[in-house]
mmCIF file with all atom_site columns, C-alpha atoms in Angstrom:
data_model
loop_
_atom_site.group_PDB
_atom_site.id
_atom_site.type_symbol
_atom_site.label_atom_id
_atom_site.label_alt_id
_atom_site.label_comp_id
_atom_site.label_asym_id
_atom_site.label_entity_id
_atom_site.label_seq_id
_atom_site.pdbx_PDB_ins_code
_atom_site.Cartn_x
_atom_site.Cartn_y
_atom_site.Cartn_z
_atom_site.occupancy
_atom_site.B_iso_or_equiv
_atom_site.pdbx_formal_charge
_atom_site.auth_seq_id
_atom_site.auth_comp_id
_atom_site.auth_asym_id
_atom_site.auth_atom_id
_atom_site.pdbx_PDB_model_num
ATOM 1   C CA . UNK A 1 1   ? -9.117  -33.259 28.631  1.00 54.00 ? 1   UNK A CA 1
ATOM 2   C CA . UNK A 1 2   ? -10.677 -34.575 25.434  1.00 54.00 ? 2   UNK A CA 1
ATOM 3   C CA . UNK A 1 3   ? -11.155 -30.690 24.305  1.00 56.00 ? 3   UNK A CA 1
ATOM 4   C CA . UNK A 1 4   ? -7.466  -29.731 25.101  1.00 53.00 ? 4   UNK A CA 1
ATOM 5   C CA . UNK A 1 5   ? -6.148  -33.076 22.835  1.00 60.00 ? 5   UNK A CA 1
ATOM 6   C CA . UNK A 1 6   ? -8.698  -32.087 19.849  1.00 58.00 ? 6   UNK A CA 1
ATOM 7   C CA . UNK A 1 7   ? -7.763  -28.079 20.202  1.00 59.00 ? 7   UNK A CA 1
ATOM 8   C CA . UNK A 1 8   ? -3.693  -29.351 19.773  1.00 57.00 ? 8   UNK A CA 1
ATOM 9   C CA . UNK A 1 9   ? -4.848  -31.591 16.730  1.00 54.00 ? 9   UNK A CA 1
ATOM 10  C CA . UNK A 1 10  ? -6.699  -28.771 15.166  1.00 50.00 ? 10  UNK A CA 1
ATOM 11  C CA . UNK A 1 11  ? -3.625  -26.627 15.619  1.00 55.00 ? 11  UNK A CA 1
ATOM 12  C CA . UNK A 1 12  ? -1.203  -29.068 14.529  1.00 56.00 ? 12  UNK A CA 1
ATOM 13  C CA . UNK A 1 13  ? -3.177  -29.791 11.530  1.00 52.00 ? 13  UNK A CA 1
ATOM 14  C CA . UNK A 1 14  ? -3.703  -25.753 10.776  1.00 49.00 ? 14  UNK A CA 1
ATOM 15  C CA . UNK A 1 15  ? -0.303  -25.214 10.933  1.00 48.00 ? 15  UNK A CA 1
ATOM 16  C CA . UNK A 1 16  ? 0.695   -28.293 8.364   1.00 52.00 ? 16  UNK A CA 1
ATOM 17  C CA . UNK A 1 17  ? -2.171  -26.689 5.839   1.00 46.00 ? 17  UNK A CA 1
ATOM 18  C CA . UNK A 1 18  ? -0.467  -23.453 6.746   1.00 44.00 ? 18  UNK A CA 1
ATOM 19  C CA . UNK A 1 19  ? 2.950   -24.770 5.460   1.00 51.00 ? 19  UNK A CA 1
ATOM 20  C CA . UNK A 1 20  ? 1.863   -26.170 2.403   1.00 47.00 ? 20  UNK A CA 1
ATOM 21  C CA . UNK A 1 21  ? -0.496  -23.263 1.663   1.00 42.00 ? 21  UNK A CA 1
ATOM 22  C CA . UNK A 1 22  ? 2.055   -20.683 2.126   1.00 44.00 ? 22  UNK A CA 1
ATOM 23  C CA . UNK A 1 23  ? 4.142   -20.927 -1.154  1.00 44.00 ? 23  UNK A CA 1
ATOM 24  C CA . UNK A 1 24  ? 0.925   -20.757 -3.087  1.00 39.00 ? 24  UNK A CA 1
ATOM 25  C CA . UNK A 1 25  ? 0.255   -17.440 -0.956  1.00 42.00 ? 25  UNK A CA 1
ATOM 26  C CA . UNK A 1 26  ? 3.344   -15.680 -1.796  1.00 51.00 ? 26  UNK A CA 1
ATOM 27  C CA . UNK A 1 27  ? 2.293   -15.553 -5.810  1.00 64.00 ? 27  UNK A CA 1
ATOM 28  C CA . UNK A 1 28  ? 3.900   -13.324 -8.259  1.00 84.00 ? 28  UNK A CA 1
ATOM 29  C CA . UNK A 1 29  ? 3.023   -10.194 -8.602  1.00 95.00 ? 29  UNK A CA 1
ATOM 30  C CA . UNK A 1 30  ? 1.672   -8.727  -12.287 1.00 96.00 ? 30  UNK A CA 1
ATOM 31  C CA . UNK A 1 31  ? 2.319   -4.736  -12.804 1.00 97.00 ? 31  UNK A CA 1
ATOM 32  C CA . UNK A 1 32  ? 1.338   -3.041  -16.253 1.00 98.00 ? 32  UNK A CA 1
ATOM 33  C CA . UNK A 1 33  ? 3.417   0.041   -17.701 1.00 97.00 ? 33  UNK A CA 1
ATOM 34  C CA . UNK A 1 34  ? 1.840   3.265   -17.022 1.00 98.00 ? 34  UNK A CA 1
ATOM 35  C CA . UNK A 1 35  ? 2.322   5.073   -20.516 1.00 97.00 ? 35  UNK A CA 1
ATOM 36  C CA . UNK A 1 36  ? 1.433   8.239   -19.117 1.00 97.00 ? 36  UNK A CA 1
ATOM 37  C CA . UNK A 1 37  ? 4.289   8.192   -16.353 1.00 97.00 ? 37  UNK A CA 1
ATOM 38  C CA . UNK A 1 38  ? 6.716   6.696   -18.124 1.00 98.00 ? 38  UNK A CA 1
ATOM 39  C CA . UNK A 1 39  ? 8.876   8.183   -20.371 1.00 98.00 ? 39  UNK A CA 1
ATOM 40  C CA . UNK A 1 40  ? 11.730  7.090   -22.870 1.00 98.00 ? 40  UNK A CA 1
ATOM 41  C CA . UNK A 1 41  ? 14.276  9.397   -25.299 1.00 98.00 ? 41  UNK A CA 1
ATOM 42  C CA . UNK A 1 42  ? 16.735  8.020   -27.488 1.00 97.00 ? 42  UNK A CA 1
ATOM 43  C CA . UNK A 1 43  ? 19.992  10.628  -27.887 1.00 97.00 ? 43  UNK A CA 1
ATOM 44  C CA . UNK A 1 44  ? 22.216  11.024  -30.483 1.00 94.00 ? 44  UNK A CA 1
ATOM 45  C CA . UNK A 1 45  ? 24.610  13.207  -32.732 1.00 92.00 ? 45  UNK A CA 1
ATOM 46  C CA . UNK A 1 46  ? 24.670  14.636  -36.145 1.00 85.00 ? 46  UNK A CA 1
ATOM 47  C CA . UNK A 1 47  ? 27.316  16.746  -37.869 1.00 76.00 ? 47  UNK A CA 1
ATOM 48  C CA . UNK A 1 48  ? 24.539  19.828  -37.380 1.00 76.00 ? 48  UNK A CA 1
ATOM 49  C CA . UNK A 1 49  ? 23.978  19.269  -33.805 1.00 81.00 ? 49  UNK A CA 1
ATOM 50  C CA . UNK A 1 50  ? 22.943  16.801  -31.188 1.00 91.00 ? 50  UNK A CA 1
ATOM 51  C CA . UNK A 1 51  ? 19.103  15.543  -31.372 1.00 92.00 ? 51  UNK A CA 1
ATOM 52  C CA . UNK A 1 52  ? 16.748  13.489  -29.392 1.00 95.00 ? 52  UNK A CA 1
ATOM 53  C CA . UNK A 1 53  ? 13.823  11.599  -29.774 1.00 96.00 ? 53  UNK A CA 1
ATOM 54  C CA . UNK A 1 54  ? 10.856  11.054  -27.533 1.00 98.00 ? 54  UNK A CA 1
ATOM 55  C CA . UNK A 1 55  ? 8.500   7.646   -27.146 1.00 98.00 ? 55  UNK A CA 1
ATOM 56  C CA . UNK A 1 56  ? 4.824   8.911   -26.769 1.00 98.00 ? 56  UNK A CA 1
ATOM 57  C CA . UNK A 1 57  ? 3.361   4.763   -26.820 1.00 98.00 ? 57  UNK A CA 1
ATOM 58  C CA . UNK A 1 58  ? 4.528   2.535   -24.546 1.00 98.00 ? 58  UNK A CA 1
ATOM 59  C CA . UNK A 1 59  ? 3.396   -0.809  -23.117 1.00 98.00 ? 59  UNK A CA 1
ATOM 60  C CA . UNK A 1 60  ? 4.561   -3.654  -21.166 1.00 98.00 ? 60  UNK A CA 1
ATOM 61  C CA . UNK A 1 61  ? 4.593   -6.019  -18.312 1.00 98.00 ? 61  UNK A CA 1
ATOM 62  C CA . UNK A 1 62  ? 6.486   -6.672  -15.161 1.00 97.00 ? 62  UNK A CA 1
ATOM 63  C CA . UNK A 1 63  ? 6.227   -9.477  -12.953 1.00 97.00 ? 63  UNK A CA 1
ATOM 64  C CA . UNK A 1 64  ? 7.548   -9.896  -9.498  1.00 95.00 ? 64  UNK A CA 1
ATOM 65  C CA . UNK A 1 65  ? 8.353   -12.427 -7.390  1.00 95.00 ? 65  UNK A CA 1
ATOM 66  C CA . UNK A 1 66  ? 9.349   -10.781 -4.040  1.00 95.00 ? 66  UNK A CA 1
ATOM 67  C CA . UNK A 1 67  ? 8.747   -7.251  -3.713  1.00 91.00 ? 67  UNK A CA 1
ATOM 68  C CA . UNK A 1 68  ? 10.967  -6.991  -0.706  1.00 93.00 ? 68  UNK A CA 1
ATOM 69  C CA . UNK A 1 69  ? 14.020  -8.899  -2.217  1.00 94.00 ? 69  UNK A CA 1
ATOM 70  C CA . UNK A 1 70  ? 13.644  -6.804  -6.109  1.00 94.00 ? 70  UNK A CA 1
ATOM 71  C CA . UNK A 1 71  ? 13.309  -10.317 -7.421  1.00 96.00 ? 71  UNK A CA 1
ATOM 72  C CA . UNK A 1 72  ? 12.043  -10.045 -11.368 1.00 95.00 ? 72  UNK A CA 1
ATOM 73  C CA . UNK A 1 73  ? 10.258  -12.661 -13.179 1.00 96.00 ? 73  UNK A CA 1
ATOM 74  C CA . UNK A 1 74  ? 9.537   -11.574 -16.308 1.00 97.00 ? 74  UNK A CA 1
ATOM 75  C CA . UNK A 1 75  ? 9.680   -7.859  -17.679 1.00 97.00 ? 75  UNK A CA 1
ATOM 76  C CA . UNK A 1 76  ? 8.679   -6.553  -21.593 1.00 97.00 ? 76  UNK A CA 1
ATOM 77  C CA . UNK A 1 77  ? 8.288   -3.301  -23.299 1.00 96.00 ? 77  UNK A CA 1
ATOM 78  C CA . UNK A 1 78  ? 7.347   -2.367  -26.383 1.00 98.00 ? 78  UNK A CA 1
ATOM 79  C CA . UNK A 1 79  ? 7.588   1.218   -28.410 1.00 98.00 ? 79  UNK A CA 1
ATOM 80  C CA . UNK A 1 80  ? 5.407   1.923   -31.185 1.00 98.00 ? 80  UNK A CA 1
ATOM 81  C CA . UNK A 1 81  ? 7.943   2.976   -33.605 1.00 97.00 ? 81  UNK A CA 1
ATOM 82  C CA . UNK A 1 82  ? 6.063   5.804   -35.168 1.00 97.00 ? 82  UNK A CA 1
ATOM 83  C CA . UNK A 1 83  ? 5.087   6.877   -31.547 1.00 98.00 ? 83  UNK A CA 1
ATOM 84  C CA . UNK A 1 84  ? 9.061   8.535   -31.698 1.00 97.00 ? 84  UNK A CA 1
ATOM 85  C CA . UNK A 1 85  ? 8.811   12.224  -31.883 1.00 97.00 ? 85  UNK A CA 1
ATOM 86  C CA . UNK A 1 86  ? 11.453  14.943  -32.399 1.00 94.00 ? 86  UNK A CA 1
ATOM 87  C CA . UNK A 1 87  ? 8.980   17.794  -32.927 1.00 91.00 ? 87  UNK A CA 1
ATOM 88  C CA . UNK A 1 88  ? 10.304  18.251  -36.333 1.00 89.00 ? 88  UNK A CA 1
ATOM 89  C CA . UNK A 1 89  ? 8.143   16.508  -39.021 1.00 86.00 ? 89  UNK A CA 1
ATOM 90  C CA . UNK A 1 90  ? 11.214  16.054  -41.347 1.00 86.00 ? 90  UNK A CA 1
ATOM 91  C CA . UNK A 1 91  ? 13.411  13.855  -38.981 1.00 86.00 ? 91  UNK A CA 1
ATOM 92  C CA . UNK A 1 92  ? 10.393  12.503  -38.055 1.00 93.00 ? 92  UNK A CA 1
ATOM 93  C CA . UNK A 1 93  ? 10.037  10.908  -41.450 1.00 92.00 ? 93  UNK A CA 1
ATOM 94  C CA . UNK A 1 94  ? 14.097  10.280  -41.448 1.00 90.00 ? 94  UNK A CA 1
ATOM 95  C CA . UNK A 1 95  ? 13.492  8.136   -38.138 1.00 92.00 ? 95  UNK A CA 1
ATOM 96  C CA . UNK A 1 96  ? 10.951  6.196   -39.331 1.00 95.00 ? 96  UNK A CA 1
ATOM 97  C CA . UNK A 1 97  ? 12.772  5.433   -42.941 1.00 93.00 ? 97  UNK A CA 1
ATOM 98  C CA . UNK A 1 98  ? 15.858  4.482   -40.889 1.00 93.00 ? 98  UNK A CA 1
ATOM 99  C CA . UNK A 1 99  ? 13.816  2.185   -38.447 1.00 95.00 ? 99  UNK A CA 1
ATOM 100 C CA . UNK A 1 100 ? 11.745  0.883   -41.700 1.00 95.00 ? 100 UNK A CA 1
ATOM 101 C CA . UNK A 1 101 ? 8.502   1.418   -39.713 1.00 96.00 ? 101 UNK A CA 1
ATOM 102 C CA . UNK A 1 102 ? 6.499   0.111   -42.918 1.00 96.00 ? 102 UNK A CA 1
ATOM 103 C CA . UNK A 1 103 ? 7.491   -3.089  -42.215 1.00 97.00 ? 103 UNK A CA 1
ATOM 104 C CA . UNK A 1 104 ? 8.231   -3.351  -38.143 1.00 97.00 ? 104 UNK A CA 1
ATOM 105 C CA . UNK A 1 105 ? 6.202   -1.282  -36.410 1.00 97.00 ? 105 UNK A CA 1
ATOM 106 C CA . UNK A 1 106 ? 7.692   -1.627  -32.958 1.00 98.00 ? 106 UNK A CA 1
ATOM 107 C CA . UNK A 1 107 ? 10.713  -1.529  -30.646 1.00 98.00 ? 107 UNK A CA 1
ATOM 108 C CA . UNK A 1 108 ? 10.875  -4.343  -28.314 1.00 98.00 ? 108 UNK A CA 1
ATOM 109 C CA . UNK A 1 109 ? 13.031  -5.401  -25.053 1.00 98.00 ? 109 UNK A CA 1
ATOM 110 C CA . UNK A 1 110 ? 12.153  -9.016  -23.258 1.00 98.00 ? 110 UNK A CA 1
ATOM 111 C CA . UNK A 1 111 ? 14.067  -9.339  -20.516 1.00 98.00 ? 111 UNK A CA 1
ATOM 112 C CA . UNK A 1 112 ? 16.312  -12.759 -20.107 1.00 98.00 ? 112 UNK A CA 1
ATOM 113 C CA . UNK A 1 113 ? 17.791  -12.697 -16.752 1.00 97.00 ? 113 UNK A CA 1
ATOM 114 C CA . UNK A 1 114 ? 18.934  -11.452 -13.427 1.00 97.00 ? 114 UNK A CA 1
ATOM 115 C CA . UNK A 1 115 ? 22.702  -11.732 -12.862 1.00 97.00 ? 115 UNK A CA 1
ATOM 116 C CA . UNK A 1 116 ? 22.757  -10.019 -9.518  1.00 97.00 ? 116 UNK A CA 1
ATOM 117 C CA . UNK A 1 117 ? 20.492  -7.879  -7.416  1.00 97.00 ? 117 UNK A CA 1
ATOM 118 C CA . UNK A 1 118 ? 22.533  -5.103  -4.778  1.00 97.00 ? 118 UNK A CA 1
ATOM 119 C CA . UNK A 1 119 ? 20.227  -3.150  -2.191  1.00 97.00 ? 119 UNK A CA 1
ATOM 120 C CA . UNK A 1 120 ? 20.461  0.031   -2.270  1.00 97.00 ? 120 UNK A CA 1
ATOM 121 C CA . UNK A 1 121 ? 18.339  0.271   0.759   1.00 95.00 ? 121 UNK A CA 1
ATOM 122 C CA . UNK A 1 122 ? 14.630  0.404   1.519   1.00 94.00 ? 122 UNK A CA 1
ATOM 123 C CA . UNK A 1 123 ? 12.879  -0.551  -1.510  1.00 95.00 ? 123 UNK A CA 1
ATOM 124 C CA . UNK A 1 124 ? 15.564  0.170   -3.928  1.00 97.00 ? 124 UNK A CA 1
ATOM 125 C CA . UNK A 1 125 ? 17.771  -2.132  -5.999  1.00 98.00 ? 125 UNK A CA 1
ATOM 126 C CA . UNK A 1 126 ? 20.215  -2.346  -8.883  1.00 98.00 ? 126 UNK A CA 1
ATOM 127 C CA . UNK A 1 127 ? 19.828  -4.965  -10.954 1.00 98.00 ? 127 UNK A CA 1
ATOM 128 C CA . UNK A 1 128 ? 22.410  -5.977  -13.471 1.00 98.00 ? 128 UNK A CA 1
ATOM 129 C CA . UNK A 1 129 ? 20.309  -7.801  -16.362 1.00 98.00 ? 129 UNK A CA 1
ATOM 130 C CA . UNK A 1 130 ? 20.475  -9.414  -19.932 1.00 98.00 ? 130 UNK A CA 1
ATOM 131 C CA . UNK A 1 131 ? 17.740  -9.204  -21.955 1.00 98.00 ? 131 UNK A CA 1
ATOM 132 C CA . UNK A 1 132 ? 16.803  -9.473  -25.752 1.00 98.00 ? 132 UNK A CA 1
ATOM 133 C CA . UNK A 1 133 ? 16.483  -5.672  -27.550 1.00 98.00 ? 133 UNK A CA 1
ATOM 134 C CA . UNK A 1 134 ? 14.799  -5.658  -30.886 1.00 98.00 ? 134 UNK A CA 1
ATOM 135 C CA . UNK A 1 135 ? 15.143  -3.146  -33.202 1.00 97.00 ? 135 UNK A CA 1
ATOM 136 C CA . UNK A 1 136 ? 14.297  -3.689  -36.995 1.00 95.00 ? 136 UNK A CA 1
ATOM 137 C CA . UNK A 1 137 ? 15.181  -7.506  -38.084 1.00 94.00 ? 137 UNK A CA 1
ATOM 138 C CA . UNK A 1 138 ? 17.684  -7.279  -35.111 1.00 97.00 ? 138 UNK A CA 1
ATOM 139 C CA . UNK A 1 139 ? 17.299  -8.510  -31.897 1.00 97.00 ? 139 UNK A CA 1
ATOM 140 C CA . UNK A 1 140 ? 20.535  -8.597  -29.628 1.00 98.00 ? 140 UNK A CA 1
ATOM 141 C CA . UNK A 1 141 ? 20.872  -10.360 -26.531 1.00 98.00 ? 141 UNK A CA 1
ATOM 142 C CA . UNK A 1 142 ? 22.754  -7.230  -24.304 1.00 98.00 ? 142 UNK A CA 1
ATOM 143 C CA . UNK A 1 143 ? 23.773  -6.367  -20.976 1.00 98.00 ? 143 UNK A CA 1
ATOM 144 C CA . UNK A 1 144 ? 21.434  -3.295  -19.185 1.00 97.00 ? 144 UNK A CA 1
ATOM 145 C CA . UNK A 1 145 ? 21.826  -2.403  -15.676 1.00 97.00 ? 145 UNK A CA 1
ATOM 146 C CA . UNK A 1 146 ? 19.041  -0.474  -14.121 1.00 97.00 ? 146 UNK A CA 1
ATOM 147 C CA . UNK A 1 147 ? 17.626  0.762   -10.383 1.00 98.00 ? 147 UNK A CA 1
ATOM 148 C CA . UNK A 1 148 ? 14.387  -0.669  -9.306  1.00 98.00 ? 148 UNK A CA 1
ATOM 149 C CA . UNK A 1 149 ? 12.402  1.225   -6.784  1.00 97.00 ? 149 UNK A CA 1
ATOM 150 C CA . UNK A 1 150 ? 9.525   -0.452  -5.212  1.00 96.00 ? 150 UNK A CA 1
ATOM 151 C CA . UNK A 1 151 ? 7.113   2.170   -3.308  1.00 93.00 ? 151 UNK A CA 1
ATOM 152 C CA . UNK A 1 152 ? 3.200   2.245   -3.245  1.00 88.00 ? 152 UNK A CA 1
ATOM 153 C CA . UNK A 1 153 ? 2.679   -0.882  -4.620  1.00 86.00 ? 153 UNK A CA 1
ATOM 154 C CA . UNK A 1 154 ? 4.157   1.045   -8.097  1.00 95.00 ? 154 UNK A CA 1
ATOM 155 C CA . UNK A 1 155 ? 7.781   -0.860  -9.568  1.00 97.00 ? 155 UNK A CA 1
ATOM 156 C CA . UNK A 1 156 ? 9.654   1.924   -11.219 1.00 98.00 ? 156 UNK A CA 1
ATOM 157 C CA . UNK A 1 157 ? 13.019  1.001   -13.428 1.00 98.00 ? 157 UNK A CA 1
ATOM 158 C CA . UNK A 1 158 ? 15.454  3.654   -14.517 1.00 98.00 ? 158 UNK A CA 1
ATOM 159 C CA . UNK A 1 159 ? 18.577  3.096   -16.421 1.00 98.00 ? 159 UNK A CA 1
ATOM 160 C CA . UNK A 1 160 ? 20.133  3.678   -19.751 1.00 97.00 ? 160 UNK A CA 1
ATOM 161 C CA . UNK A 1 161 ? 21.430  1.828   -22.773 1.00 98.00 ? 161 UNK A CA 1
ATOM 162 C CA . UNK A 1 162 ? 24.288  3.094   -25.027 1.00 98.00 ? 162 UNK A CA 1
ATOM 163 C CA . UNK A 1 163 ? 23.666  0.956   -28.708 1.00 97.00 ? 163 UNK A CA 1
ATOM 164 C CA . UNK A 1 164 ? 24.705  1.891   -32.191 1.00 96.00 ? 164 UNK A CA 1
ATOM 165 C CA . UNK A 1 165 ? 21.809  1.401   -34.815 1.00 94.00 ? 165 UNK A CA 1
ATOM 166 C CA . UNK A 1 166 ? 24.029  -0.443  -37.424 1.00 95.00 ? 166 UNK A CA 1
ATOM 167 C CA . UNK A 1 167 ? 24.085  -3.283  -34.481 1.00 95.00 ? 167 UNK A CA 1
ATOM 168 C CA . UNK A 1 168 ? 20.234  -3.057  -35.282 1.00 95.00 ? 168 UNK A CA 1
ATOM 169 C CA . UNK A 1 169 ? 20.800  -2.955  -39.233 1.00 93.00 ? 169 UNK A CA 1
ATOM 170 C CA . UNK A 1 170 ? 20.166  0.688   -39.146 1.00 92.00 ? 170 UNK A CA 1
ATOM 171 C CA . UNK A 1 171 ? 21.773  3.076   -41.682 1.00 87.00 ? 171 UNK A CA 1
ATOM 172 C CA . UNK A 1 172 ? 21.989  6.419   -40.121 1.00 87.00 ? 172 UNK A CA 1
ATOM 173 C CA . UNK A 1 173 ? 20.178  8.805   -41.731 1.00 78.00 ? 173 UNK A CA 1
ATOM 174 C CA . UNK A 1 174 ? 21.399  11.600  -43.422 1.00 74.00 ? 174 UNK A CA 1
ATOM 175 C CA . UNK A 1 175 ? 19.431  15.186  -44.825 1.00 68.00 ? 175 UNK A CA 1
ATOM 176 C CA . UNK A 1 176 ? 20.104  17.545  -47.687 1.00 64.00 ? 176 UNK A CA 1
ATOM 177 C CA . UNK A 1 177 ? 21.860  15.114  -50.105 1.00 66.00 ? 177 UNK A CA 1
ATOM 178 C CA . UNK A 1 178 ? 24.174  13.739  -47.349 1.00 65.00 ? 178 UNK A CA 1
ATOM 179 C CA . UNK A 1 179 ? 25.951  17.164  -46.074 1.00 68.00 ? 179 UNK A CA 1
ATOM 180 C CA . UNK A 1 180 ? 24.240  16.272  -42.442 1.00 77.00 ? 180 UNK A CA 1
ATOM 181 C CA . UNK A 1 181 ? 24.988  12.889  -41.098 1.00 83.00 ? 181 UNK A CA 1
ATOM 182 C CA . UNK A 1 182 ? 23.748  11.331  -37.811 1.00 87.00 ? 182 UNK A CA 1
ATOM 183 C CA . UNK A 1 183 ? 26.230  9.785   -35.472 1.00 90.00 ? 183 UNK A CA 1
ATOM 184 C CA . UNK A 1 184 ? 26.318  6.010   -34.949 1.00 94.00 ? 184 UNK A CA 1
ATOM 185 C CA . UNK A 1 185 ? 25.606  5.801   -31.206 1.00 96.00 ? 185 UNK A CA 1
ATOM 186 C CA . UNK A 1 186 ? 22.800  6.241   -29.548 1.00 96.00 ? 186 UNK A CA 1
ATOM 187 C CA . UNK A 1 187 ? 21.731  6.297   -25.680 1.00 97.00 ? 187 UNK A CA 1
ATOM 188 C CA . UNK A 1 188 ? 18.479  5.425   -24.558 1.00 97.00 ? 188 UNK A CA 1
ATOM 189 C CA . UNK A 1 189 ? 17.785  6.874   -21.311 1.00 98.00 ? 189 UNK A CA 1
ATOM 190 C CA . UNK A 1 190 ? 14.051  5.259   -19.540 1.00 98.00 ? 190 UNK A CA 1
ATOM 191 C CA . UNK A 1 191 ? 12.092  5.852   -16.349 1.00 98.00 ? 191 UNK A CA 1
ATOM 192 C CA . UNK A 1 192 ? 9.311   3.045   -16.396 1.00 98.00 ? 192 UNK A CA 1
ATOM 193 C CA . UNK A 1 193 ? 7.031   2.802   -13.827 1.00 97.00 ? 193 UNK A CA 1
ATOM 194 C CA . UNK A 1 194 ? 4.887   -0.192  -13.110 1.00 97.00 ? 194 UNK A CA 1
ATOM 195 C CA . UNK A 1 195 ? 1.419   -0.380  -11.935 1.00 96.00 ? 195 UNK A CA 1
#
């Protein structure tokens, strides 16, 4: 009899530790950017013809608080400026005047909040977001919706972002004495993945 009563206190007892344990169980989750996988292109216009450039250094850091429910933390991601490549050397050089890459070096997004999360089903979510973009001396607090995924234990976000660069302090740039101009909007088109 005296077993029985100590085996129910020793239950009883496990399952209080269990309740207060559990919340410290369920801990965020910490996922880096995979540079490798991830990709990001800026598009935009020019009186010659449309252009694009491509964002060979990436970083960041997602964390997650419920895998299940898409819940976000905390998300960054930086661009190394100069790490945005067109292929050709001269608008290359245009970019980086335009972006002043002497002085800031990178390209910067720090997520702010989650307005609202909608299932898409099984592991996949839209998430409509505000977050702080920096570009230059600029940094703009702007709306971005994007689709999580969760699969593999890998988070991957894919959206895009239409901007204009004088929103950024950006002149666009223009080539031989001004006859081609670049068009003020831009779209940034990403597929991040998480690891």
């Amino acid at each position: 009899m005296n077993n029985l009563i100590i085996d129910d206190k020793l239950k009883i007892i496990g399952l209080i530790a269990l309740i207060f344990l559990l919340p410290n169980l369920i801990q965020a989750q910490e996922f880096s950017l995979n540079n490798q996988e991830s990709t990001l292109a800026v598009y935009g216009t020019s009186s010659l013809h449309d252009w694009h450039v491509t964002a060979e250094n990436k970083s960041g850091k997602l964390i997650c608080t419920n895998l299940e429910t898409g819940e976000l933390k905390s998300c960054s991601f930086k661009v190394l400026a100069e790490s945005l490549k067109s292929g050709k050397g001269a608008m290359d050089k245009n970019t980086y005047k335009a972006l002043k890459t002497d002085k800031y070096k990178a390209i910067t997004y720090e997520l702010v909040e989650v307005k609202e999360i909608i299932n898409q089903g099984p592991g996949k979510f839209l998430l409509k977001s505000v977050g702080n973009l920096t570009i230059t001396d600029a940094k703009k607090l702007i709306p971005i919706d994007f689709v999580l995924h969760v699969e593999n234990n890998k988070i991957t976000l894919k959206g895009e972002k239409a901007i204009k660069m004088t929103d950024y302090n950006i002149d666009p740039p223009k080539a031989l004495f001004g006859t081609i101009t670049t068009g003020n909007d831009l779209t940034i088109k990403f597929t991040s993945i998480y690891k």
